[in-house]
Amino acid sequence: MSLKLENINRTVNGEVYLKDINLTLEPGRLNVLLGRTLSGKTSLLRLIAGLDKPDSGKVFSRDQDVTGLSVQKRNVGMVYQQFINYPNLTVYDNIASPLKLAKVDKATIDRQVRDIAERLSISQFLSRFPLELSGGQQQRTALARALVKDADVVLLDEPLANLDYKLRESLRADLRDLFTQRNSVVVYATTEAQEALALGGHSVLLHEGQVLQSGPTAEQFRQPVNLNSANLFSEPPLNTLMGIKQGGELRLAGLPAVVTLSEHLKALPDGEYLFAWRPTDASLVAKSEHDIELLLDVDVAEISASESFIHTHYRVGQSTENHSWVWQIQGVHNLPNDDKIRLHLSSQKLFVFAADGKCVASPQSKLSELSILGDECG
Amino acid sequence: MAEIVLNNLAHSYLPNPESEQEFALRELTHRWKQGGAYALLGPSGCGKSTLLNIISGLLQPSQGQVLFDGNEVNELSPKERNIAQVFQFPVVYGGMTVFDNLAFPLRNIKAPKAQIKQKVQEVAELMELTDVLKKKANNLSADQKQKISMARGLVREDVSAILFDEPLTVIDPHLKWKLRRKLKQIHEQLNITMLYVTHDQLEAATFADEIAVMYQGKIVQFGTPQSLFEKPNHTFVGYFIGSPGMNFIPVSWEQGECRFGNQTVTLTEQQEAALNATPSTNLKIGIRPEFVQLATSQERIEHSLQAECIHIEDYGTYSLATLMLDEHKIIMRVEEGERIAIGHVSIHFPNESLKLYIDEYLAGEVVSE
Amino acid sequence: MNKTPNNKAWWLVLPVFLLVAFSALIPLMTVVNYSVQDIFDQNTAYFVGIEWYQEILQDERLRESLFRQFGFSFAVLAIEIPLGIFVALTMPKQGWQASVSLILLALPLLIPWNVVGTIWQVFARGDIGLFGWGLNSLGVDYNYTANSVDAWLTVLLMDVWHWTSLVALLCYSGLRAIPEAYYQAAQIDRASSWSIFRYIQMPKLKGVLVIAVLLRFMDSFMIYTEPFVLTGGGPGSSTTFLSQTLAQMAIGQFDLGPAAAFSLIYFLIVLLLSWLFFTTITHMDKDKS
């Protein structure tokens, strides 16, 4: 069964929470809602759950109109950022509670509880109380409770946000495997691009209550529709610079050299555009003679074990226009402040955005072959 | 401003701890230099917050000494230690305006009005709070409130140290960036000892010059982010630092050969010497996913290992491949442009990145200056 | 503007409206009805307009009793609120000591009003009462039945004994709700104990204090049973408070018209003062923009 949202709108106190949402969420894969705080992720989840009603539009489940149906009448499981369990019930009774409510017989309850506990590796804690467990185990209990009743729809609202990142890593992998084996429609809201990519599946990019784009996650990453969706996948954000494309030439603001056009830029109509690189696209050594070379002032360099985040600024020619750029470079590069750094950027990696923010060209990916191979095995 | 030294410090929340397990903090001696930016990194429950509260004086240690610039401060209250601390969740004095909040620590030490005003303006500017100075702190968003908490920690110039207890927990991911950078800049400007507690390796590594990794109440390694990454002292550090963590494979040492399953690994002389010297059978080799290489060149093929790639995850600019090396699952990071496919692969562990662990501790390294 | 999608929800509030109508509005309207008529018997009633209101506003006895009432309520608040806060601050925070002090504090609240009056009537007597006898044997000339100042203080003391617990318990629960991190932060900001009280505890207590002040004000302003039992309003009329004057008027003299007019004024005073107090407090929180 799939879940379909048609022309959903919701406004509260004059503030637009959701606008013209059209989505189909399929079972058997993870549907990731990626967006910043207040982008409408939670509003959308609440609406799918039946906790809120849309002002207009319809929600279909199994091709049946369920708009306005209360949450009690839908078979929904929900997991929140906070670890919500019944503190006075054991882990076993917590997991069993939705089944008891559904009046399932005892033997079946026992079998299902033990089964899901096994799969979430909390079997050894069944007789304990939630508050005696670690955060990760508490959240596993909440997950088990949401999963045990075989809900039609399982909603997860940043379920890993309150866990430390190592736990996140392991739970993420567990979740991915757990959900792809189910018939439920699973919707997972997150603010983190890394998490969306790690979970794989399909992503819906939300921004200010609107869907920017949706589809397989890795594809969304490579083909953003506009600057907002590119930035949703980039932490820190993309580094941008205005430039003019004319004939076979490209001039970037303040750069003396004319940039040789790479294949993906050749079809671009002449005009002024916003050009952008991902922070990971810079290299300390020239990889080709066509590389663009930039001499930047270093504000501060942050070292993160295997890579360095180099905060730089770039002044366009003699003007006051000043860009703050952050680059993420593999390896440790401990640069003193106010130093200069020479970076090499390939024009092949350029994203191009039109005046209205729409992405008109994105770099051809060398990884596309790889992702197809990856999908086959999943 | 002060150098902080911990001398045989230990702490248990129980009145009469019997076993080592009952100590939240096991005996440790440590020194943080004046003016450094340090991080305490570890999973929840590792004792890092306990340690922080002992340093600030909110908690009395069961044993040992805390020294500021060589003077014991065990008996001194937080007030007398002259320390600033920023907590995980925002603490604002609700009834006051943001200005009054920032001025609070200065008014408590009866600083002159003009100085208060100037200092508050300066810090507000730094933390981008100038626009809200006249507002009541209660009516602001969580991350604004946390900025106020942080700014309050920064207004006093005379403090011995500033302690941060997971200060970015409530901050939105895309704002964390800015604040972390702010803290780093502030540290460079003020030259005050700063201690930052977190479970996030990225926060720790980007903020601190040196990181103390804590595990089960102990500091298992203290070093630069780079050294934690390249030479983890303990298997826990290898696992905890890096995302994903280091791959570990249990090995045996028989007749001068380091083996697991049907495979043989080549080790350095120092590592072989260490293996010859130990009676232990708890032996592991460790290699980071970033350092596992595809065996392409001739030299690599000679020392290659045969593996089966069973899964590939696409992270956009790179991929993580899951390989089965006999019975052992290992992760390999594949950069954009490199090619790998499901099925058989030949891989290679470069000698300089292959680490040996005896009883979970790093062994057989070349001692360098 | 907020648009209501449908109006069905209004039916849910209907029972509350009905309840309020029966319990408050209808009796109130009866009183309004009485206050503008001169009633001789069931069939004879004359509309007199605001005559009763004019009369009672001129009434010396009522005016005195009103001032007495203000004085009393003010004294009650001035003593019970700070005392209650003080008790709450000094109470143990955990362990059996906390439970014991909670039970001890709750005890006076469990005693019925008239019993409180009776207890103090005996307790304060000079011959057999521990309190009265104690004071007398210390050489203090104390007799609440004869001396109006003594009577006043006794009523006040009785009220303080009876109701300070309520304020203390409310404040105690308010104080427990302050996270430990606030105290830690204040210590680290080198705040003095006074600053901690002024900037952390007081702001957090404000909510419960508003309730405490309102409850104690309304309750003390309408005090009846205890002084009635204890002093009967005497000596003279020194402890005759508003509600007692009202009762004398309505029941004793059967002046229903003036009594009704007076009741309404009484009601309006309580309402007005409570509203004034409440709005000032809640407005203090807003930003001046």
PDB file of N, CA and C in Angstrom, chain A residues 155-229:
ATOM      1  N   LEU A 155       6.128   6.584  11.401  1.00  0.00           N
ATOM      2  CA  LEU A 155       6.680   7.927  11.249  1.00  0.00           C
ATOM      3  C   LEU A 155       7.788   8.130  12.265  1.00  0.00           C
ATOM      4  N   LEU A 156       8.913   8.630  11.796  1.00  0.00           N
ATOM      5  CA  LEU A 156      10.039   8.848  12.698  1.00  0.00           C
ATOM      6  C   LEU A 156      10.464  10.302  12.584  1.00  0.00           C
ATOM      7  N   ASP A 157      10.363  11.025  13.696  1.00  0.00           N
ATOM      8  CA  ASP A 157      10.696  12.447  13.681  1.00  0.00           C
ATOM      9  C   ASP A 157      12.062  12.660  14.335  1.00  0.00           C
ATOM     10  N   GLU A 158      13.072  12.782  13.527  1.00  0.00           N
ATOM     11  CA  GLU A 158      14.460  12.905  14.002  1.00  0.00           C
ATOM     12  C   GLU A 158      14.757  11.951  15.154  1.00  0.00           C
ATOM     13  N   PRO A 159      14.554  10.659  14.948  1.00  0.00           N
ATOM     14  CA  PRO A 159      14.635   9.733  16.081  1.00  0.00           C
ATOM     15  C   PRO A 159      16.034   9.613  16.677  1.00  0.00           C
ATOM     16  N   LEU A 160      17.051   9.997  15.934  1.00  0.00           N
ATOM     17  CA  LEU A 160      18.409   9.799  16.440  1.00  0.00           C
ATOM     18  C   LEU A 160      19.052  11.095  16.931  1.00  0.00           C
ATOM     19  N   ALA A 161      18.300  12.180  16.879  1.00  0.00           N
ATOM     20  CA  ALA A 161      18.900  13.488  17.171  1.00  0.00           C
ATOM     21  C   ALA A 161      19.474  13.579  18.580  1.00  0.00           C
ATOM     22  N   ASN A 162      18.892  12.859  19.529  1.00  0.00           N
ATOM     23  CA  ASN A 162      19.386  12.975  20.906  1.00  0.00           C
ATOM     24  C   ASN A 162      20.392  11.902  21.300  1.00  0.00           C
ATOM     25  N   LEU A 163      20.903  11.197  20.311  1.00  0.00           N
ATOM     26  CA  LEU A 163      21.870  10.144  20.631  1.00  0.00           C
ATOM     27  C   LEU A 163      23.257  10.595  20.216  1.00  0.00           C
ATOM     28  N   ASP A 164      24.298  10.000  20.850  1.00  0.00           N
ATOM     29  CA  ASP A 164      25.610  10.441  20.381  1.00  0.00           C
ATOM     30  C   ASP A 164      25.935   9.769  19.054  1.00  0.00           C
ATOM     31  N   TYR A 165      26.881  10.349  18.322  1.00  0.00           N
ATOM     32  CA  TYR A 165      26.927  10.038  16.895  1.00  0.00           C
ATOM     33  C   TYR A 165      27.341   8.613  16.588  1.00  0.00           C
ATOM     34  N   LYS A 166      28.067   7.973  17.491  1.00  0.00           N
ATOM     35  CA  LYS A 166      28.458   6.587  17.245  1.00  0.00           C
ATOM     36  C   LYS A 166      27.229   5.676  17.303  1.00  0.00           C
ATOM     37  N   LEU A 167      26.346   5.982  18.270  1.00  0.00           N
ATOM     38  CA  LEU A 167      25.100   5.232  18.370  1.00  0.00           C
ATOM     39  C   LEU A 167      24.249   5.463  17.137  1.00  0.00           C
ATOM     40  N   ARG A 168      24.255   6.713  16.670  1.00  0.00           N
ATOM     41  CA  ARG A 168      23.510   7.055  15.474  1.00  0.00           C
ATOM     42  C   ARG A 168      23.957   6.194  14.313  1.00  0.00           C
ATOM     43  N   GLU A 169      25.293   6.087  14.178  1.00  0.00           N
ATOM     44  CA  GLU A 169      25.844   5.293  13.074  1.00  0.00           C
ATOM     45  C   GLU A 169      25.278   3.887  13.074  1.00  0.00           C
ATOM     46  N   SER A 170      25.297   3.245  14.261  1.00  0.00           N
ATOM     47  CA  SER A 170      24.896   1.842  14.288  1.00  0.00           C
ATOM     48  C   SER A 170      23.379   1.713  14.144  1.00  0.00           C
ATOM     49  N   LEU A 171      22.615   2.621  14.779  1.00  0.00           N
ATOM     50  CA  LEU A 171      21.156   2.530  14.667  1.00  0.00           C
ATOM     51  C   LEU A 171      20.687   2.800  13.237  1.00  0.00           C
ATOM     52  N   ARG A 172      21.357   3.720  12.583  1.00  0.00           N
ATOM     53  CA  ARG A 172      21.022   4.062  11.214  1.00  0.00           C
ATOM     54  C   ARG A 172      21.085   2.826  10.325  1.00  0.00           C
ATOM     55  N   ALA A 173      22.186   2.085  10.468  1.00  0.00           N
ATOM     56  CA  ALA A 173      22.351   0.889   9.653  1.00  0.00           C
ATOM     57  C   ALA A 173      21.245  -0.108   9.976  1.00  0.00           C
ATOM     58  N   ASP A 174      20.929  -0.250  11.278  1.00  0.00           N
ATOM     59  CA  ASP A 174      19.865  -1.171  11.686  1.00  0.00           C
ATOM     60  C   ASP A 174      18.538  -0.767  11.068  1.00  0.00           C
ATOM     61  N   LEU A 175      18.242   0.534  11.146  1.00  0.00           N
ATOM     62  CA  LEU A 175      16.962   1.027  10.651  1.00  0.00           C
ATOM     63  C   LEU A 175      16.808   0.771   9.163  1.00  0.00           C
ATOM     64  N   ARG A 176      17.878   1.025   8.443  1.00  0.00           N
ATOM     65  CA  ARG A 176      17.832   0.862   7.001  1.00  0.00           C
ATOM     66  C   ARG A 176      17.443  -0.574   6.665  1.00  0.00           C
ATOM     67  N   ASP A 177      18.085  -1.526   7.352  1.00  0.00           N
ATOM     68  CA  ASP A 177      17.795  -2.928   7.058  1.00  0.00           C
ATOM     69  C   ASP A 177      16.393  -3.301   7.504  1.00  0.00           C
ATOM     70  N   LEU A 178      16.007  -2.780   8.675  1.00  0.00           N
ATOM     71  CA  LEU A 178      14.721  -3.127   9.258  1.00  0.00           C
ATOM     72  C   LEU A 178      13.563  -2.686   8.375  1.00  0.00           C
ATOM     73  N   PHE A 179      13.685  -1.491   7.824  1.00  0.00           N
ATOM     74  CA  PHE A 179      12.534  -0.917   7.141  1.00  0.00           C
ATOM     75  C   PHE A 179      12.376  -1.396   5.708  1.00  0.00           C
ATOM     76  N   THR A 180      13.493  -1.746   5.102  1.00  0.00           N
ATOM     77  CA  THR A 180      13.366  -2.194   3.721  1.00  0.00           C
ATOM     78  C   THR A 180      12.699  -3.569   3.675  1.00  0.00           C
ATOM     79  N   GLN A 181      12.627  -4.250   4.823  1.00  0.00           N
ATOM     80  CA  GLN A 181      12.002  -5.571   4.830  1.00  0.00           C
ATOM     81  C   GLN A 181      10.512  -5.521   5.146  1.00  0.00           C
ATOM     82  N   ARG A 182       9.954  -4.306   5.254  1.00  0.00           N
ATOM     83  CA  ARG A 182       8.574  -4.231   5.746  1.00  0.00           C
ATOM     84  C   ARG A 182       7.597  -3.769   4.689  1.00  0.00           C
ATOM     85  N   ASN A 183       6.340  -3.936   5.027  1.00  0.00           N
ATOM     86  CA  ASN A 183       5.305  -3.477   4.121  1.00  0.00           C
ATOM     87  C   ASN A 183       4.753  -2.123   4.526  1.00  0.00           C
ATOM     88  N   SER A 184       5.273  -1.573   5.616  1.00  0.00           N
ATOM     89  CA  SER A 184       4.769  -0.286   6.076  1.00  0.00           C
ATOM     90  C   SER A 184       5.349   0.827   5.214  1.00  0.00           C
ATOM     91  N   VAL A 185       4.635   1.931   5.200  1.00  0.00           N
ATOM     92  CA  VAL A 185       5.204   3.140   4.616  1.00  0.00           C
ATOM     93  C   VAL A 185       6.007   3.802   5.728  1.00  0.00           C
ATOM     94  N   VAL A 186       7.289   3.957   5.518  1.00  0.00           N
ATOM     95  CA  VAL A 186       8.146   4.521   6.556  1.00  0.00           C
ATOM     96  C   VAL A 186       8.575   5.925   6.157  1.00  0.00           C
ATOM     97  N   VAL A 187       8.303   6.876   7.030  1.00  0.00           N
ATOM     98  CA  VAL A 187       8.708   8.251   6.746  1.00  0.00           C
ATOM     99  C   VAL A 187       9.636   8.712   7.858  1.00  0.00           C
ATOM    100  N   TYR A 188      10.776   9.225   7.473  1.00  0.00           N
ATOM    101  CA  TYR A 188      11.834   9.531   8.424  1.00  0.00           C
ATOM    102  C   TYR A 188      12.259  10.984   8.232  1.00  0.00           C
ATOM    103  N   ALA A 189      12.033  11.814   9.223  1.00  0.00           N
ATOM    104  CA  ALA A 189      12.389  13.232   9.096  1.00  0.00           C
ATOM    105  C   ALA A 189      13.760  13.488   9.694  1.00  0.00           C
ATOM    106  N   THR A 190      14.580  14.247   9.000  1.00  0.00           N
ATOM    107  CA  THR A 190      15.905  14.579   9.535  1.00  0.00           C
ATOM    108  C   THR A 190      16.357  15.945   9.032  1.00  0.00           C
ATOM    109  N   THR A 191      17.274  16.561   9.762  1.00  0.00           N
ATOM    110  CA  THR A 191      17.840  17.827   9.308  1.00  0.00           C
ATOM    111  C   THR A 191      19.204  17.601   8.664  1.00  0.00           C
ATOM    112  N   GLU A 192      19.732  16.387   8.808  1.00  0.00           N
ATOM    113  CA  GLU A 192      21.123  16.183   8.407  1.00  0.00           C
ATOM    114  C   GLU A 192      21.270  15.465   7.069  1.00  0.00           C
ATOM    115  N   ALA A 193      22.010  16.096   6.180  1.00  0.00           N
ATOM    116  CA  ALA A 193      22.234  15.548   4.857  1.00  0.00           C
ATOM    117  C   ALA A 193      22.964  14.205   4.956  1.00  0.00           C
ATOM    118  N   GLN A 194      23.963  14.138   5.833  1.00  0.00           N
ATOM    119  CA  GLN A 194      24.732  12.905   5.985  1.00  0.00           C
ATOM    120  C   GLN A 194      23.817  11.738   6.349  1.00  0.00           C
ATOM    121  N   GLU A 195      22.835  12.046   7.210  1.00  0.00           N
ATOM    122  CA  GLU A 195      21.925  11.006   7.647  1.00  0.00           C
ATOM    123  C   GLU A 195      21.063  10.534   6.476  1.00  0.00           C
ATOM    124  N   ALA A 196      20.569  11.486   5.699  1.00  0.00           N
ATOM    125  CA  ALA A 196      19.740  11.140   4.550  1.00  0.00           C
ATOM    126  C   ALA A 196      20.525  10.251   3.591  1.00  0.00           C
ATOM    127  N   LEU A 197      21.771  10.620   3.344  1.00  0.00           N
ATOM    128  CA  LEU A 197      22.598   9.846   2.429  1.00  0.00           C
ATOM    129  C   LEU A 197      22.898   8.457   2.989  1.00  0.00           C
ATOM    130  N   ALA A 198      23.148   8.408   4.292  1.00  0.00           N
ATOM    131  CA  ALA A 198      23.460   7.129   4.914  1.00  0.00           C
ATOM    132  C   ALA A 198      22.254   6.199   4.889  1.00  0.00           C
ATOM    133  N   LEU A 199      21.063   6.766   5.032  1.00  0.00           N
ATOM    134  CA  LEU A 199      19.863   5.939   5.042  1.00  0.00           C
ATOM    135  C   LEU A 199      19.505   5.468   3.638  1.00  0.00           C
ATOM    136  N   GLY A 200      19.975   6.192   2.645  1.00  0.00           N
ATOM    137  CA  GLY A 200      19.665   5.811   1.271  1.00  0.00           C
ATOM    138  C   GLY A 200      18.201   6.019   0.983  1.00  0.00           C
ATOM    139  N   GLY A 201      17.611   5.148   0.225  1.00  0.00           N
ATOM    140  CA  GLY A 201      16.187   5.240  -0.053  1.00  0.00           C
ATOM    141  C   GLY A 201      15.830   6.465  -0.863  1.00  0.00           C
ATOM    142  N   HIS A 202      14.610   6.948  -0.624  1.00  0.00           N
ATOM    143  CA  HIS A 202      14.139   8.111  -1.347  1.00  0.00           C
ATOM    144  C   HIS A 202      14.100   9.319  -0.420  1.00  0.00           C
ATOM    145  N   SER A 203      14.333  10.483  -0.988  1.00  0.00           N
ATOM    146  CA  SER A 203      14.288  11.690  -0.174  1.00  0.00           C
ATOM    147  C   SER A 203      13.281  12.673  -0.711  1.00  0.00           C
ATOM    148  N   VAL A 204      12.692  13.425   0.244  1.00  0.00           N
ATOM    149  CA  VAL A 204      11.832  14.539  -0.105  1.00  0.00           C
ATOM    150  C   VAL A 204      12.488  15.764   0.511  1.00  0.00           C
ATOM    151  N   LEU A 205      12.852  16.730  -0.310  1.00  0.00           N
ATOM    152  CA  LEU A 205      13.519  17.914   0.218  1.00  0.00           C
ATOM    153  C   LEU A 205      12.488  18.995   0.500  1.00  0.00           C
ATOM    154  N   LEU A 206      12.412  19.412   1.750  1.00  0.00           N
ATOM    155  CA  LEU A 206      11.431  20.411   2.150  1.00  0.00           C
ATOM    156  C   LEU A 206      12.108  21.731   2.470  1.00  0.00           C
ATOM    157  N   HIS A 207      11.451  22.812   2.063  1.00  0.00           N
ATOM    158  CA  HIS A 207      11.973  24.139   2.370  1.00  0.00           C
ATOM    159  C   HIS A 207      10.786  25.090   2.495  1.00  0.00           C
ATOM    160  N   GLU A 208      10.676  25.734   3.636  1.00  0.00           N
ATOM    161  CA  GLU A 208       9.579  26.665   3.898  1.00  0.00           C
ATOM    162  C   GLU A 208       8.214  26.090   3.517  1.00  0.00           C
ATOM    163  N   GLY A 209       7.981  24.854   3.918  1.00  0.00           N
ATOM    164  CA  GLY A 209       6.666  24.246   3.721  1.00  0.00           C
ATOM    165  C   GLY A 209       6.407  23.705   2.338  1.00  0.00           C
ATOM    166  N   GLN A 210       7.391  23.800   1.463  1.00  0.00           N
ATOM    167  CA  GLN A 210       7.191  23.325   0.102  1.00  0.00           C
ATOM    168  C   GLN A 210       8.163  22.207  -0.240  1.00  0.00           C
ATOM    169  N   VAL A 211       7.731  21.328  -1.107  1.00  0.00           N
ATOM    170  CA  VAL A 211       8.623  20.274  -1.576  1.00  0.00           C
ATOM    171  C   VAL A 211       9.483  20.851  -2.693  1.00  0.00           C
ATOM    172  N   LEU A 212      10.796  20.796  -2.499  1.00  0.00           N
ATOM    173  CA  LEU A 212      11.691  21.286  -3.547  1.00  0.00           C
ATOM    174  C   LEU A 212      11.849  20.232  -4.624  1.00  0.00           C
ATOM    175  N   GLN A 213      12.053  19.003  -4.185  1.00  0.00           N
ATOM    176  CA  GLN A 213      12.204  17.908  -5.125  1.00  0.00           C
ATOM    177  C   GLN A 213      12.127  16.610  -4.361  1.00  0.00           C
ATOM    178  N   SER A 214      11.912  15.502  -5.069  1.00  0.00           N
ATOM    179  CA  SER A 214      11.912  14.214  -4.399  1.00  0.00           C
ATOM    180  C   SER A 214      12.341  13.132  -5.381  1.00  0.00           C
ATOM    181  N   GLY A 215      12.823  12.032  -4.828  1.00  0.00           N
ATOM    182  CA  GLY A 215      13.336  10.940  -5.656  1.00  0.00           C
ATOM    183  C   GLY A 215      14.437  10.202  -4.920  1.00  0.00           C
ATOM    184  N   PRO A 216      15.143   9.278  -5.595  1.00  0.00           N
ATOM    185  CA  PRO A 216      16.229   8.548  -4.932  1.00  0.00           C
ATOM    186  C   PRO A 216      17.260   9.515  -4.343  1.00  0.00           C
ATOM    187  N   THR A 217      17.682   9.255  -3.103  1.00  0.00           N
ATOM    188  CA  THR A 217      18.495  10.218  -2.358  1.00  0.00           C
ATOM    189  C   THR A 217      19.762  10.635  -3.085  1.00  0.00           C
ATOM    190  N   ALA A 218      20.526   9.645  -3.586  1.00  0.00           N
ATOM    191  CA  ALA A 218      21.801   9.982  -4.207  1.00  0.00           C
ATOM    192  C   ALA A 218      21.588  10.851  -5.449  1.00  0.00           C
ATOM    193  N   GLU A 219      20.488  10.615  -6.145  1.00  0.00           N
ATOM    194  CA  GLU A 219      20.181  11.411  -7.323  1.00  0.00           C
ATOM    195  C   GLU A 219      19.862  12.862  -6.933  1.00  0.00           C
ATOM    196  N   GLN A 220      19.132  13.007  -5.844  1.00  0.00           N
ATOM    197  CA  GLN A 220      18.789  14.347  -5.345  1.00  0.00           C
ATOM    198  C   GLN A 220      20.052  15.128  -5.018  1.00  0.00           C
ATOM    199  N   PHE A 221      21.015  14.376  -4.458  1.00  0.00           N
ATOM    200  CA  PHE A 221      22.273  14.983  -4.075  1.00  0.00           C
ATOM    201  C   PHE A 221      22.977  15.548  -5.304  1.00  0.00           C
ATOM    202  N   ARG A 222      22.955  14.782  -6.386  1.00  0.00           N
ATOM    203  CA  ARG A 222      23.706  15.194  -7.576  1.00  0.00           C
ATOM    204  C   ARG A 222      22.976  16.191  -8.445  1.00  0.00           C
ATOM    205  N   GLN A 223      21.634  16.129  -8.414  1.00  0.00           N
ATOM    206  CA  GLN A 223      20.880  17.021  -9.279  1.00  0.00           C
ATOM    207  C   GLN A 223      19.925  17.918  -8.511  1.00  0.00           C
ATOM    208  N   PRO A 224      20.474  18.899  -7.828  1.00  0.00           N
ATOM    209  CA  PRO A 224      19.590  19.802  -7.088  1.00  0.00           C
ATOM    210  C   PRO A 224      18.782  20.654  -8.071  1.00  0.00           C
ATOM    211  N   VAL A 225      17.535  20.985  -7.697  1.00  0.00           N
ATOM    212  CA  VAL A 225      16.756  21.840  -8.592  1.00  0.00           C
ATOM    213  C   VAL A 225      17.087  23.312  -8.388  1.00  0.00           C
ATOM    214  N   ASN A 226      17.509  23.666  -7.188  1.00  0.00           N
ATOM    215  CA  ASN A 226      17.895  25.057  -6.956  1.00  0.00           C
ATOM    216  C   ASN A 226      18.925  25.162  -5.834  1.00  0.00           C
ATOM    217  N   LEU A 227      19.311  26.366  -5.528  1.00  0.00           N
ATOM    218  CA  LEU A 227      20.381  26.569  -4.546  1.00  0.00           C
ATOM    219  C   LEU A 227      19.975  26.066  -3.158  1.00  0.00           C
ATOM    220  N   ASN A 228      18.688  26.261  -2.817  1.00  0.00           N
ATOM    221  CA  ASN A 228      18.226  25.790  -1.511  1.00  0.00           C
ATOM    222  C   ASN A 228      18.392  24.288  -1.360  1.00  0.00           C
ATOM    223  N   SER A 229      18.016  23.555  -2.393  1.00  0.00           N
ATOM    224  CA  SER A 229      18.115  22.105  -2.236  1.00  0.00           C
ATOM    225  C   SER A 229      19.570  21.657  -2.300  1.00  0.00           C
TER     226      SER A 229
END
